[in-house]
XYZ file of C-alpha atoms in Angstrom:
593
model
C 0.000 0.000 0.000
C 1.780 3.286 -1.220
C 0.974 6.817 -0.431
C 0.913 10.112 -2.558
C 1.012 13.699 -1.949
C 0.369 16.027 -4.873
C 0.802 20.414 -4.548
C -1.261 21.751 -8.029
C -1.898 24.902 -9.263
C 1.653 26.125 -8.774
C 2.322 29.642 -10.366
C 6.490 29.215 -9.701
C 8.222 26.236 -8.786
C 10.603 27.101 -5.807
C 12.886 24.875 -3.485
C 10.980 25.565 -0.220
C 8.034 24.466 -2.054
C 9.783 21.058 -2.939
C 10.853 20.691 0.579
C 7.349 21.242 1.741
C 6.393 18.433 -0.604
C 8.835 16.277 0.746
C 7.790 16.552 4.324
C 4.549 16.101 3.953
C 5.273 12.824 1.875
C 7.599 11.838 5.074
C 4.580 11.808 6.731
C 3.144 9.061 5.138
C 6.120 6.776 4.493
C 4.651 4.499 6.314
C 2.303 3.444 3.665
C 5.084 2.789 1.443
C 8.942 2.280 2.918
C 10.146 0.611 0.173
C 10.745 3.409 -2.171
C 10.548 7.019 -1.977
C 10.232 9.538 -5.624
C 9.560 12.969 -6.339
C 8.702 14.939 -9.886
C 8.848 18.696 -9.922
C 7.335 20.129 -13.186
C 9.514 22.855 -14.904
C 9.262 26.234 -13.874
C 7.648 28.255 -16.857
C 7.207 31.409 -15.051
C 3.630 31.181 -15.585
C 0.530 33.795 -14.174
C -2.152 32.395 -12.366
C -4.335 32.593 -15.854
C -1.375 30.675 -17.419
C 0.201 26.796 -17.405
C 0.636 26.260 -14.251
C 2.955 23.271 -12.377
C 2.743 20.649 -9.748
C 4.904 18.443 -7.928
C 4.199 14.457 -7.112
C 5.573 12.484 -4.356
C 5.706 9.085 -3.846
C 6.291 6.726 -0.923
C 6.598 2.907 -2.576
C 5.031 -0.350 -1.114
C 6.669 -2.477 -4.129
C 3.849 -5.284 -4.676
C 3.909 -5.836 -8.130
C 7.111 -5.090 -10.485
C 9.472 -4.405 -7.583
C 12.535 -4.222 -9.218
C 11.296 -1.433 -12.040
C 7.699 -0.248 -10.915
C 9.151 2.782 -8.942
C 7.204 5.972 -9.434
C 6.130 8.583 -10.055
C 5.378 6.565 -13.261
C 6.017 8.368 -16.604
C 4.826 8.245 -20.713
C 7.484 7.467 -23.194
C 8.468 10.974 -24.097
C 8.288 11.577 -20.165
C 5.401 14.823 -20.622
C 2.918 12.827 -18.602
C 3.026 12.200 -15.020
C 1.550 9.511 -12.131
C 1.314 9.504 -8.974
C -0.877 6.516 -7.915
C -1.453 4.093 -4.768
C -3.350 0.770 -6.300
C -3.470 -2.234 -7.736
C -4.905 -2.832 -11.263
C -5.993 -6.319 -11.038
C -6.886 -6.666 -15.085
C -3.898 -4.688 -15.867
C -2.493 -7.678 -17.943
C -5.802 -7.954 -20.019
C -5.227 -3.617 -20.708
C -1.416 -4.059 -21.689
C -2.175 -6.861 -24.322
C -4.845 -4.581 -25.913
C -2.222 -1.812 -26.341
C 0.067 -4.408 -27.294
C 2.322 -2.401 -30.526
C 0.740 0.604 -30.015
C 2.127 1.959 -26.413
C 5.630 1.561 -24.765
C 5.567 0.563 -21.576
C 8.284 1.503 -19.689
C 7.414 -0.715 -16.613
C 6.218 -3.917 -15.426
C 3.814 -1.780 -12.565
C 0.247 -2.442 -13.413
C -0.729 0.893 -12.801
C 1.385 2.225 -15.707
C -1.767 1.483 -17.426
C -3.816 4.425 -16.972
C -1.097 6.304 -18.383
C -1.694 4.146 -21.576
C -5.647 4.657 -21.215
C -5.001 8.631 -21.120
C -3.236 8.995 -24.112
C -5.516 6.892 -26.263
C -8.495 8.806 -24.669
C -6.315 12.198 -25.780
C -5.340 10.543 -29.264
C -9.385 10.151 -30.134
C -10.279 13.644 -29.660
C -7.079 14.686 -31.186
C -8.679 12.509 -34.108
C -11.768 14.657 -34.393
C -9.650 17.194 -35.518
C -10.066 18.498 -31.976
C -6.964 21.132 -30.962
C -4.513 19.953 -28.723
C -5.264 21.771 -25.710
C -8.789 21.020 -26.292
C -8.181 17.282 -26.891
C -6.415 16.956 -23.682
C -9.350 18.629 -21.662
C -11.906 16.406 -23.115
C -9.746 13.651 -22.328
C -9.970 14.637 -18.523
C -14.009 15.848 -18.496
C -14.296 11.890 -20.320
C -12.399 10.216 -18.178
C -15.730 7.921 -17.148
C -14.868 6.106 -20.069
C -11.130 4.890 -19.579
C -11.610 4.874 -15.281
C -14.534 2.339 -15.879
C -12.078 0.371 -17.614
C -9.947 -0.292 -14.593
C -10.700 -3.474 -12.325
C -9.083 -2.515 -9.111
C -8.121 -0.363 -6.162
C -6.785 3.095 -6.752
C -6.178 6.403 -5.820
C -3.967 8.387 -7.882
C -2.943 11.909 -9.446
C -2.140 12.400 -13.273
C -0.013 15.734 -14.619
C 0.027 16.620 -18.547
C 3.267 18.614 -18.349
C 2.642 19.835 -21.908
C -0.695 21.716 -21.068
C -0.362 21.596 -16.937
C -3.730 19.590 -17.007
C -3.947 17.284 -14.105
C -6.365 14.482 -13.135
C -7.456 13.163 -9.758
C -9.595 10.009 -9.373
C -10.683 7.538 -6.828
C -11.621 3.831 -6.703
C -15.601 2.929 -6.760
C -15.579 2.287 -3.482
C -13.046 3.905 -1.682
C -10.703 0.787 -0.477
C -7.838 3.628 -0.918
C -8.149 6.439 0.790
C -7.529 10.020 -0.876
C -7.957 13.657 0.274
C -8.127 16.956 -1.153
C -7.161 20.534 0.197
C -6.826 24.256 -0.697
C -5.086 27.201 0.458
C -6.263 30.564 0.546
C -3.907 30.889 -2.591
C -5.857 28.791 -4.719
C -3.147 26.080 -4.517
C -4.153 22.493 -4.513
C -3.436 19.834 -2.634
C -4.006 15.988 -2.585
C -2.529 13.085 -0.045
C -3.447 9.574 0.994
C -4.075 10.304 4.155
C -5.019 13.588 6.050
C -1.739 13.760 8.600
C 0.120 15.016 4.901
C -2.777 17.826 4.697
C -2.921 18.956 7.988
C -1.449 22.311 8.779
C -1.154 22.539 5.152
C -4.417 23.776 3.822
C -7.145 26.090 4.891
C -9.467 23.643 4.390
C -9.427 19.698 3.473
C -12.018 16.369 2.985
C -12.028 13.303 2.046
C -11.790 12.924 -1.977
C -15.155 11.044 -2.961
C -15.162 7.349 -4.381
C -16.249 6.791 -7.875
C -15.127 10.592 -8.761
C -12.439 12.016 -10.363
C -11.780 16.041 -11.084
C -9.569 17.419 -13.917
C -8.464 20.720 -13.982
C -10.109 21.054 -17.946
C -13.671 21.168 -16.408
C -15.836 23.851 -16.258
C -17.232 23.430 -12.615
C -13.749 22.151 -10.980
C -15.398 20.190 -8.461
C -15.073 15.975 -8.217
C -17.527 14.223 -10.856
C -19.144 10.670 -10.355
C -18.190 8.084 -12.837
C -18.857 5.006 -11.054
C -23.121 4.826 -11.830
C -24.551 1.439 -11.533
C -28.055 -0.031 -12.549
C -28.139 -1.536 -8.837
C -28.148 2.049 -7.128
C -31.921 1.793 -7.681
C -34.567 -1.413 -5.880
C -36.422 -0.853 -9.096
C -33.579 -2.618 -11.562
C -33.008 -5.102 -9.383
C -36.108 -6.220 -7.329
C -37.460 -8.443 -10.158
C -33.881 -10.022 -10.661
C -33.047 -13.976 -10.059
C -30.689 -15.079 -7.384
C -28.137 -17.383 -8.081
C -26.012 -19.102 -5.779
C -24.015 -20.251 -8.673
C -23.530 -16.991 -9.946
C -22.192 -15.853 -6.635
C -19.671 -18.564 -5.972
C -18.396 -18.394 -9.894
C -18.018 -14.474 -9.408
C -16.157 -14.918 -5.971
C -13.601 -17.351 -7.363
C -12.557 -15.077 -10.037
C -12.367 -12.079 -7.606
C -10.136 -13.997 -5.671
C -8.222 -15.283 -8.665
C -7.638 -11.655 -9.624
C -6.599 -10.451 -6.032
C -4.123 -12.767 -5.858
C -1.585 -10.872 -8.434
C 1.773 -10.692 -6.741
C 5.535 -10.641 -6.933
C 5.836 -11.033 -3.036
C 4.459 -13.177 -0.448
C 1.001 -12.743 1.144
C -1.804 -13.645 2.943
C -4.755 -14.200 4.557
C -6.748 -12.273 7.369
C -8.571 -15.297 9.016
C -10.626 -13.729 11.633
C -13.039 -17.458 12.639
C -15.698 -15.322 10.947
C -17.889 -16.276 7.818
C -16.086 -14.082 5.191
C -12.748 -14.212 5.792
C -13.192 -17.996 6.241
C -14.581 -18.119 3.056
C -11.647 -15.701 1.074
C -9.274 -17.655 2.909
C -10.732 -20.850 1.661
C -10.611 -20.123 -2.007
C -7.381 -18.740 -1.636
C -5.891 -21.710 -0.409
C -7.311 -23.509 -3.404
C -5.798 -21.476 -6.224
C -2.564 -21.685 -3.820
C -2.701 -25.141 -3.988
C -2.670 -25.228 -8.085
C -0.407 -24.023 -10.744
C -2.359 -21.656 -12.773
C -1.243 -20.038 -16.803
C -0.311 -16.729 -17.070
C 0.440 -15.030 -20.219
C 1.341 -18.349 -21.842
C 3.968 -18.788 -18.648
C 3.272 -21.485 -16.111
C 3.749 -20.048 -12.539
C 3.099 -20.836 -9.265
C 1.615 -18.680 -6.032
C 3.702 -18.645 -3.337
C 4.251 -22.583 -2.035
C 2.177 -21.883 1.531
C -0.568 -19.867 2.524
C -0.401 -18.128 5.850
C -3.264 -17.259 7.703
C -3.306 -14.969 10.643
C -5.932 -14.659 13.584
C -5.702 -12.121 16.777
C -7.390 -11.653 19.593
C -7.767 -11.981 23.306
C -7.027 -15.552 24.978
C -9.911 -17.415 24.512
C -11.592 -15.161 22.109
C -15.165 -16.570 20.393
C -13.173 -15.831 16.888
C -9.295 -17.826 17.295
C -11.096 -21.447 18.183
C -13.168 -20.841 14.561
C -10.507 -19.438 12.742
C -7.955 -22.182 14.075
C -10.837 -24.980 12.994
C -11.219 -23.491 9.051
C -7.006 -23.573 9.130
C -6.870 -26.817 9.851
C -9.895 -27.704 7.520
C -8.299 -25.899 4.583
C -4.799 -26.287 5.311
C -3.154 -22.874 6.152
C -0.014 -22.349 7.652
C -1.755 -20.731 10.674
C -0.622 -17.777 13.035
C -2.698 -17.091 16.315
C -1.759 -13.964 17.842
C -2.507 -13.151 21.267
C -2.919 -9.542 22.863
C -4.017 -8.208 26.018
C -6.384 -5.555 27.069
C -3.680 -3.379 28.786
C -1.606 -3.903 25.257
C -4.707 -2.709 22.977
C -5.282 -0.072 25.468
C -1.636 1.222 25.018
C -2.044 1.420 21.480
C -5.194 3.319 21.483
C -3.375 6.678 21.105
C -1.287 5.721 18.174
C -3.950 3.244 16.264
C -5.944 6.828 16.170
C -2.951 8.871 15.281
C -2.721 6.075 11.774
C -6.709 5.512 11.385
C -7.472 9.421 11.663
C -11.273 8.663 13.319
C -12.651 8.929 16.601
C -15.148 6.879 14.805
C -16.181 4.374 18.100
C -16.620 1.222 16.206
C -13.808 2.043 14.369
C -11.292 2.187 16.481
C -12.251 -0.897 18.764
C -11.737 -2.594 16.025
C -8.383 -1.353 14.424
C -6.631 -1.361 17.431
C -6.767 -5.343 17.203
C -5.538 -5.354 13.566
C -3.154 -2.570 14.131
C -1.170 -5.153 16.355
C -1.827 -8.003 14.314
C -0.219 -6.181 10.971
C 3.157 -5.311 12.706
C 3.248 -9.637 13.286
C 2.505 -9.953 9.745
C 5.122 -7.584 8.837
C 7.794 -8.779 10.982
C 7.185 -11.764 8.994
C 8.333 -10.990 5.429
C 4.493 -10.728 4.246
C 3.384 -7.490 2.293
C -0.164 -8.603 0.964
C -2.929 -10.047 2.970
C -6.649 -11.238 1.476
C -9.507 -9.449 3.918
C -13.451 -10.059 3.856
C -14.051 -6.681 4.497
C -17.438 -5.790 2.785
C -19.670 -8.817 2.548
C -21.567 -7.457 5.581
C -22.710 -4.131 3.600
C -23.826 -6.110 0.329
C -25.401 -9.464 1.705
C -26.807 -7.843 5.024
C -24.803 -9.544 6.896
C -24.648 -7.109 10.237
C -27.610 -8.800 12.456
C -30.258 -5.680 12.630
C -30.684 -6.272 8.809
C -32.641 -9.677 10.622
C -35.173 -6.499 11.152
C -35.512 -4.666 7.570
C -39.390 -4.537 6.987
C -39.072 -4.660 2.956
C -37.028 -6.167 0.398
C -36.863 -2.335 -0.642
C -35.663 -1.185 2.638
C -33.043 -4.440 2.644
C -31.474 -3.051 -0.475
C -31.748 0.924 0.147
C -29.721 0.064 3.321
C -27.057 -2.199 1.496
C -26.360 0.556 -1.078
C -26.370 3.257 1.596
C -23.801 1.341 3.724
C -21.548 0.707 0.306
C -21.756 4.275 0.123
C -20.483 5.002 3.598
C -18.198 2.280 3.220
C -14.826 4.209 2.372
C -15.464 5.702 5.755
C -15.595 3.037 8.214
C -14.332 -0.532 7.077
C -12.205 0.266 4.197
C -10.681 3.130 6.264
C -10.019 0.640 9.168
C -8.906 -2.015 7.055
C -6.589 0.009 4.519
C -5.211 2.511 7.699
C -4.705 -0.241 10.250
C -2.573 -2.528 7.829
C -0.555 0.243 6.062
C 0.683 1.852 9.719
C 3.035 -1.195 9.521
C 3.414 -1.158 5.786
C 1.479 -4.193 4.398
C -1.372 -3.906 1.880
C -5.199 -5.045 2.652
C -6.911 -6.745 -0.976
C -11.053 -6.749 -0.571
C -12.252 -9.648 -3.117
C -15.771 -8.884 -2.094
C -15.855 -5.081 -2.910
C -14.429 -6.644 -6.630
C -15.800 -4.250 -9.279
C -16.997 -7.164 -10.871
C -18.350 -9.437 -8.116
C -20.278 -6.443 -6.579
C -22.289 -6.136 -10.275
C -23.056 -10.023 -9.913
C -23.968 -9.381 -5.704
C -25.742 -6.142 -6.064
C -27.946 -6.975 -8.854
C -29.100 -10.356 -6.796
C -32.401 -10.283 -5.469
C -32.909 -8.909 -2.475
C -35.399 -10.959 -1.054
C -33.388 -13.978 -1.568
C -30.738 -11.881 1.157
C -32.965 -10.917 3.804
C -32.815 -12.485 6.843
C -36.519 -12.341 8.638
C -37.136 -13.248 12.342
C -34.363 -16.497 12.562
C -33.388 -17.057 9.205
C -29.872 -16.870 9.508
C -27.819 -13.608 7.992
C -26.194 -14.169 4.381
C -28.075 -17.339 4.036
C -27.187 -17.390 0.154
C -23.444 -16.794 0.441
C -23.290 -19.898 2.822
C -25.115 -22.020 0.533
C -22.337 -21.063 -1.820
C -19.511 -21.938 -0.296
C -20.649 -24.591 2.695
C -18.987 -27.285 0.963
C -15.671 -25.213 1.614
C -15.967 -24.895 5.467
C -16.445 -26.760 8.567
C -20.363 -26.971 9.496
C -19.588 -24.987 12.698
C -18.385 -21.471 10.329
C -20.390 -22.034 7.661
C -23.395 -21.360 10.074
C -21.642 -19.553 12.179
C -23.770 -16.016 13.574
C -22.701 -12.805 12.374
C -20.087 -11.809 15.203
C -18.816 -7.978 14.322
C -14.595 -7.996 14.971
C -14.281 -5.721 17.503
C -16.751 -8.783 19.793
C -14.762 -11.618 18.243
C -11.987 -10.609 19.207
C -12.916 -10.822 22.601
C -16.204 -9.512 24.815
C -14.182 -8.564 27.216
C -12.006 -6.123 25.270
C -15.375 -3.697 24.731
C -16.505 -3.791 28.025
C -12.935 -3.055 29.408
C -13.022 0.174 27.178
C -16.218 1.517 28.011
C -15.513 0.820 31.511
C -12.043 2.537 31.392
C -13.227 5.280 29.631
C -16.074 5.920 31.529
C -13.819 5.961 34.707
C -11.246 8.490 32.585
C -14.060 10.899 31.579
C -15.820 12.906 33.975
C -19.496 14.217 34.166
C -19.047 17.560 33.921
C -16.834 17.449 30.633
C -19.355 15.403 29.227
C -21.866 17.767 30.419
C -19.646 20.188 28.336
C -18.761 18.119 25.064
C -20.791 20.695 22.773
C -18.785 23.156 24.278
C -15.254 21.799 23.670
C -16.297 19.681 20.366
C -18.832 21.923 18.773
C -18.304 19.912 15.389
C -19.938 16.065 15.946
C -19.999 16.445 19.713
C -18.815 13.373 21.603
C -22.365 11.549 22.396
C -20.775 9.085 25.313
C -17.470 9.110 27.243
C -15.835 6.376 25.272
C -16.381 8.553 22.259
C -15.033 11.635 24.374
C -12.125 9.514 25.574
C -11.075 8.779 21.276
C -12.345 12.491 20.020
C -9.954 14.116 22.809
C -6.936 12.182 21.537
C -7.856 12.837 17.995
C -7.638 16.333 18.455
C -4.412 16.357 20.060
C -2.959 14.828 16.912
C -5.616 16.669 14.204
C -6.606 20.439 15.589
C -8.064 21.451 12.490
C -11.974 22.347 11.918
C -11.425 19.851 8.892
C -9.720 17.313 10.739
C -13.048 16.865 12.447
C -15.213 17.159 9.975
C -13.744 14.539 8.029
C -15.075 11.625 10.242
C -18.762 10.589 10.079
C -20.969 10.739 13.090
C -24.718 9.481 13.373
C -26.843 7.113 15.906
C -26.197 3.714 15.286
C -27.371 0.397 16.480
C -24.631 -2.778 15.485
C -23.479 -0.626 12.603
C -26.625 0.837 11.106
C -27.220 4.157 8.968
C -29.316 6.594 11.435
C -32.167 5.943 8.972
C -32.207 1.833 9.952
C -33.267 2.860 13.651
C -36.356 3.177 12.345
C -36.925 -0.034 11.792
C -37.733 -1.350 15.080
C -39.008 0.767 17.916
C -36.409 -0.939 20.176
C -33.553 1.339 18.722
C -34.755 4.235 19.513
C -33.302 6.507 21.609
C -29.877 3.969 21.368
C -26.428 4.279 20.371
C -24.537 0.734 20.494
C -22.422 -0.319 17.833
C -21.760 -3.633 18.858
C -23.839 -6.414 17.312
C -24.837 -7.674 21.392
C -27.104 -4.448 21.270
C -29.689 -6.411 18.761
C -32.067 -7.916 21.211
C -33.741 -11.284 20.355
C -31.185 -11.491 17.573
C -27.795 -11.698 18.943
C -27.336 -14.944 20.685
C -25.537 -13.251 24.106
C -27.466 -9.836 23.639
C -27.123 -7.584 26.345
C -29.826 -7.819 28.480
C -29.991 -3.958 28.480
C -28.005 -1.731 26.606
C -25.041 -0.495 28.693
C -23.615 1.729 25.885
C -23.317 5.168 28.215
């Protein structure tokens, strides 16, 4: 997992400038250790009105192409610039189609968007379109080339020639991205917000499924990603195939698997990464044809586990190793250790996000084992939850409509919460996260599946389909295992420590006064007081703040699921105990204060 910091709009290039992009990139090395590279456009002495220049840094996490696939990544005749952190899964299927007609200079998969530009450039330019206006109309069309991409990315293109650049983010948001301004109009872009803050005057997250070129009219991020599936009406009269699901899966995981390094597996005990772990091990177990080369994966699959001694989700995930045939690492923590780490897990997450950071703080330690280890790639499950319904107050969605309106909602909340958390937690110790079931691809064949074959009414279990698909792959006990959320898996005990602790740590009168001292999203409990305190030691700013989400929720709902059962209201209990009649060790009242 690399980072990227981009400073656009530049009137002059200067050397304080260049060191300023430098030390913000330092702040993010992190992400990528391996390699660090910087471009700094020519200074043309330009007017605001004028070209004007920009400056890319990179920090590597070599994955694919290690030896060559350093960036920033750049055209043949070097006038076009990237900056990107990804992984182009179908990048292979993209080279061969350009095969005679571009010159790589790499083996880096992402080198193909370059290649996707300038073709998108050369067909305007073949409308007898002017060159400055071919290159803008190859930014305000870049739907067309960014929908061609199957994979994770975040990245920033320059067009030295016409000082065009073009900024565009993954459909869901697995990689995160954020944009700033200062008050002089300059631009500024970085993987995470630590680069941006005391930088900019203002700064957000950059939205999935947009991208912004500096050719449009209205310079503000546009939506490319659109989908049939946004809408209950294409989809509610749709089959549901369990076939179709498993097939789709497969070939996710297939495509995930691209890698010049070791890797793999987050094996939580859980349904979905049981189930990514199992197919993994399968294609890791078989030889498999690439471009007309035979080559192997790497000869064993690790999988790795944490949590507390005893923990409801090591005894699963040590029973689907053994089924499948991982080599399996069980890593053990404490509460006083997670507790210790609280203050830097939030410093590398950047959320006070309550849910969130229960359940980073377990990963965080589990990805500096992983490291240690000599593995740079891991396979997550992150996402299944948000399409299938898989969280256990879906079990009380009154319509196959209001199923579906929730699954897209949560998709598009997504980037904020699990992908943030799985992406931040893993690339504080350098190692990249892969999602197979937030696949461009699969999510088409999941999203456009029938909702009423997903729900889950009264005790039909959660993600009854997916099961079906992949039982045969998984000991009886997971494959019907209940929905357990990670930061309860991991250990009961390791909530109710915290919101003891931080109940203790947090007094009555400042919450009394938590509107006062947190007028943006004020703290609504003390745990949340205890994370948003510590937060703001390490992010001051206004944006800082405003960059993490905050609404009710009951076991990870959107505010507007409360409204499905009158037992929610008035609560605010992320864990998945909360849903009464539901959860097998509910609470047997909600403590969450």
């Amino acid at each position: 997992m690399c980072g990227i910091v981009a400073i656009l709009n530049i009137r002059h290039q200067s050397a304080e400038l260049r060191q300023k992009a430098l030390k913000m990139s330092k702040k993010i090395r992190h992400r990528g250790p391996d390699w660090s590279g910087i471009y700094v456009s020519p200074d043309k002495g330009t007017t605001a009105e004028e070209h004007q220049g920009a400056i890319l840094a990179h920090e590597r996490l070599s994955i694919v192409d290690p030896e060559s696939g350093g960036q920033p990544l750049y055209s043949p005749d070097r006038k076009r610039v990237l900056a990107v952190n990804g992984e182009i899964y179908n990048h292979q299927e993209i080279r061969r189609r350009f095969a005679g007609q571009y010159d790589f200079q790499t083996g880096s998969d992402c080198e193909v968007i370059l290649a996707l530009y300038k073709e998108w450039c050369g067909r305007s330019l073949s409308r007898g379109e002017g060159n400055r206006k071919a290159l803008d109309r190859a930014g305000t069309d870049a739907s067309t080339f960014l929908e061609s991409l199957n994979g994770i990315f975040a990245f920033v293109l320059y067009d030295e020639e016409n000082g065009n650049y073009l900024i565009a983010r993954d459909p869901i948001g697995v990689i995160p991205l954020y944009i700033g301004y200062d008050n002089d109009g300059t631009l500024y872009v970085a993987s995470e917000l630590k680069a941006l803050e005391g930088q900019c005057n203002h700064y957000e997250p950059f939205p999935p499924g947009h991208y912004l070129h500096s050719g449009m009219a209205d310079l503000k991020p546009q939506r490319y990603y659109q989908r049939d599936w946004f809408s209950y009406e294409a989809v509610k009269d749709n089959n549901a195939s369990v076939h179709a699901i498993r097939d789709a899966l497969k070939a996710a995981v297939r495509r995930q698997l691209m890698s010049d390094v070791p890797y793999g597996v987050l094996l939580s005990g859980g349904l979905d990464s049981s189930i990514i772990s199992a197919i993994a091990q399968k294609f890791s177990e078989h030889r498999i044809e690439d471009d007309s080369k035979t080559k192997a994966y790497w000869p064993r699959l690790h999988s790795f586990a944490v949590g507390l001694k005893g923990a409801p989700d090591l005894a699963k995930a040590r029973l689907v190793a053994d089924h499948i045939g991982t080599v399996h690492h069980e890593i053990n923590y404490t509460i006083q250790e997670g507790f210790d780490a609280i203050r830097d897990v939030i410093y590398y997450i950047e959320t006070y996000d309550v849910t969130t950071v229960r359940a980073s703080t377990p990963m965080y330690l589990l990805a500096r084992v992983i490291k240690s280890m000599g593995i740079k790639m891991v396979l997550s499950g992150e996402g299944a939850d948000e399409i299938f319904g898989g969280y256990l107050y879906f079990h009380k969605a009154p319509s196959a409509r209001d199923f579906h309106e929730e699954t897209v909602r949560k998709l598009e909340k997504l980037h904020l919460y699990d992908c943030l958390r799985a992406n931040k937690s893993l690339s504080a110790w350098g190692v990249e996260g892969r999602v197979p079931f937030l696949d461009k691809e699969f999510l088409d064949v999941a999203m456009r599946t029938n909702p009423e074959a997903k729900m889950c009414p009264g005790s039909t279990i959660e993600k009854k389909i997916v099961r079906e698909a992949f039982a045969n792959l998984l000991p009886e006990a997971v494959a019907w295992r209940q929905k357990e959320q990670f930061s309860d898996g991991v250990g009961y005990s390791w909530i109710d420590t915290l919101k003891d602790i931080t109940s203790k740590a947090v007094s009555d009168e400042q919450m009394a006064h938590a509107a006062e001292r947190f007028p943006i999203n004020p703290p609504k409990n003390k745990e949340e007081y205890y994370y948003r305190s510590i937060f703001a030691e390490h992010f001051p700013s206004d944006s800082a703040a405003r960059s993490v989400p905050s609404e009710a929720s009951v076991a990870c709902s959107t505010a507007i699921a409360l409204e499905w059962d009158a037992a929610f209201q008035g609560m605010n209990d992320p864990s998945g105990r909360a849903v009464k009649g539901v959860h097998e060790q509910a609470y047997s009242k909600s403590s969450f204060k």
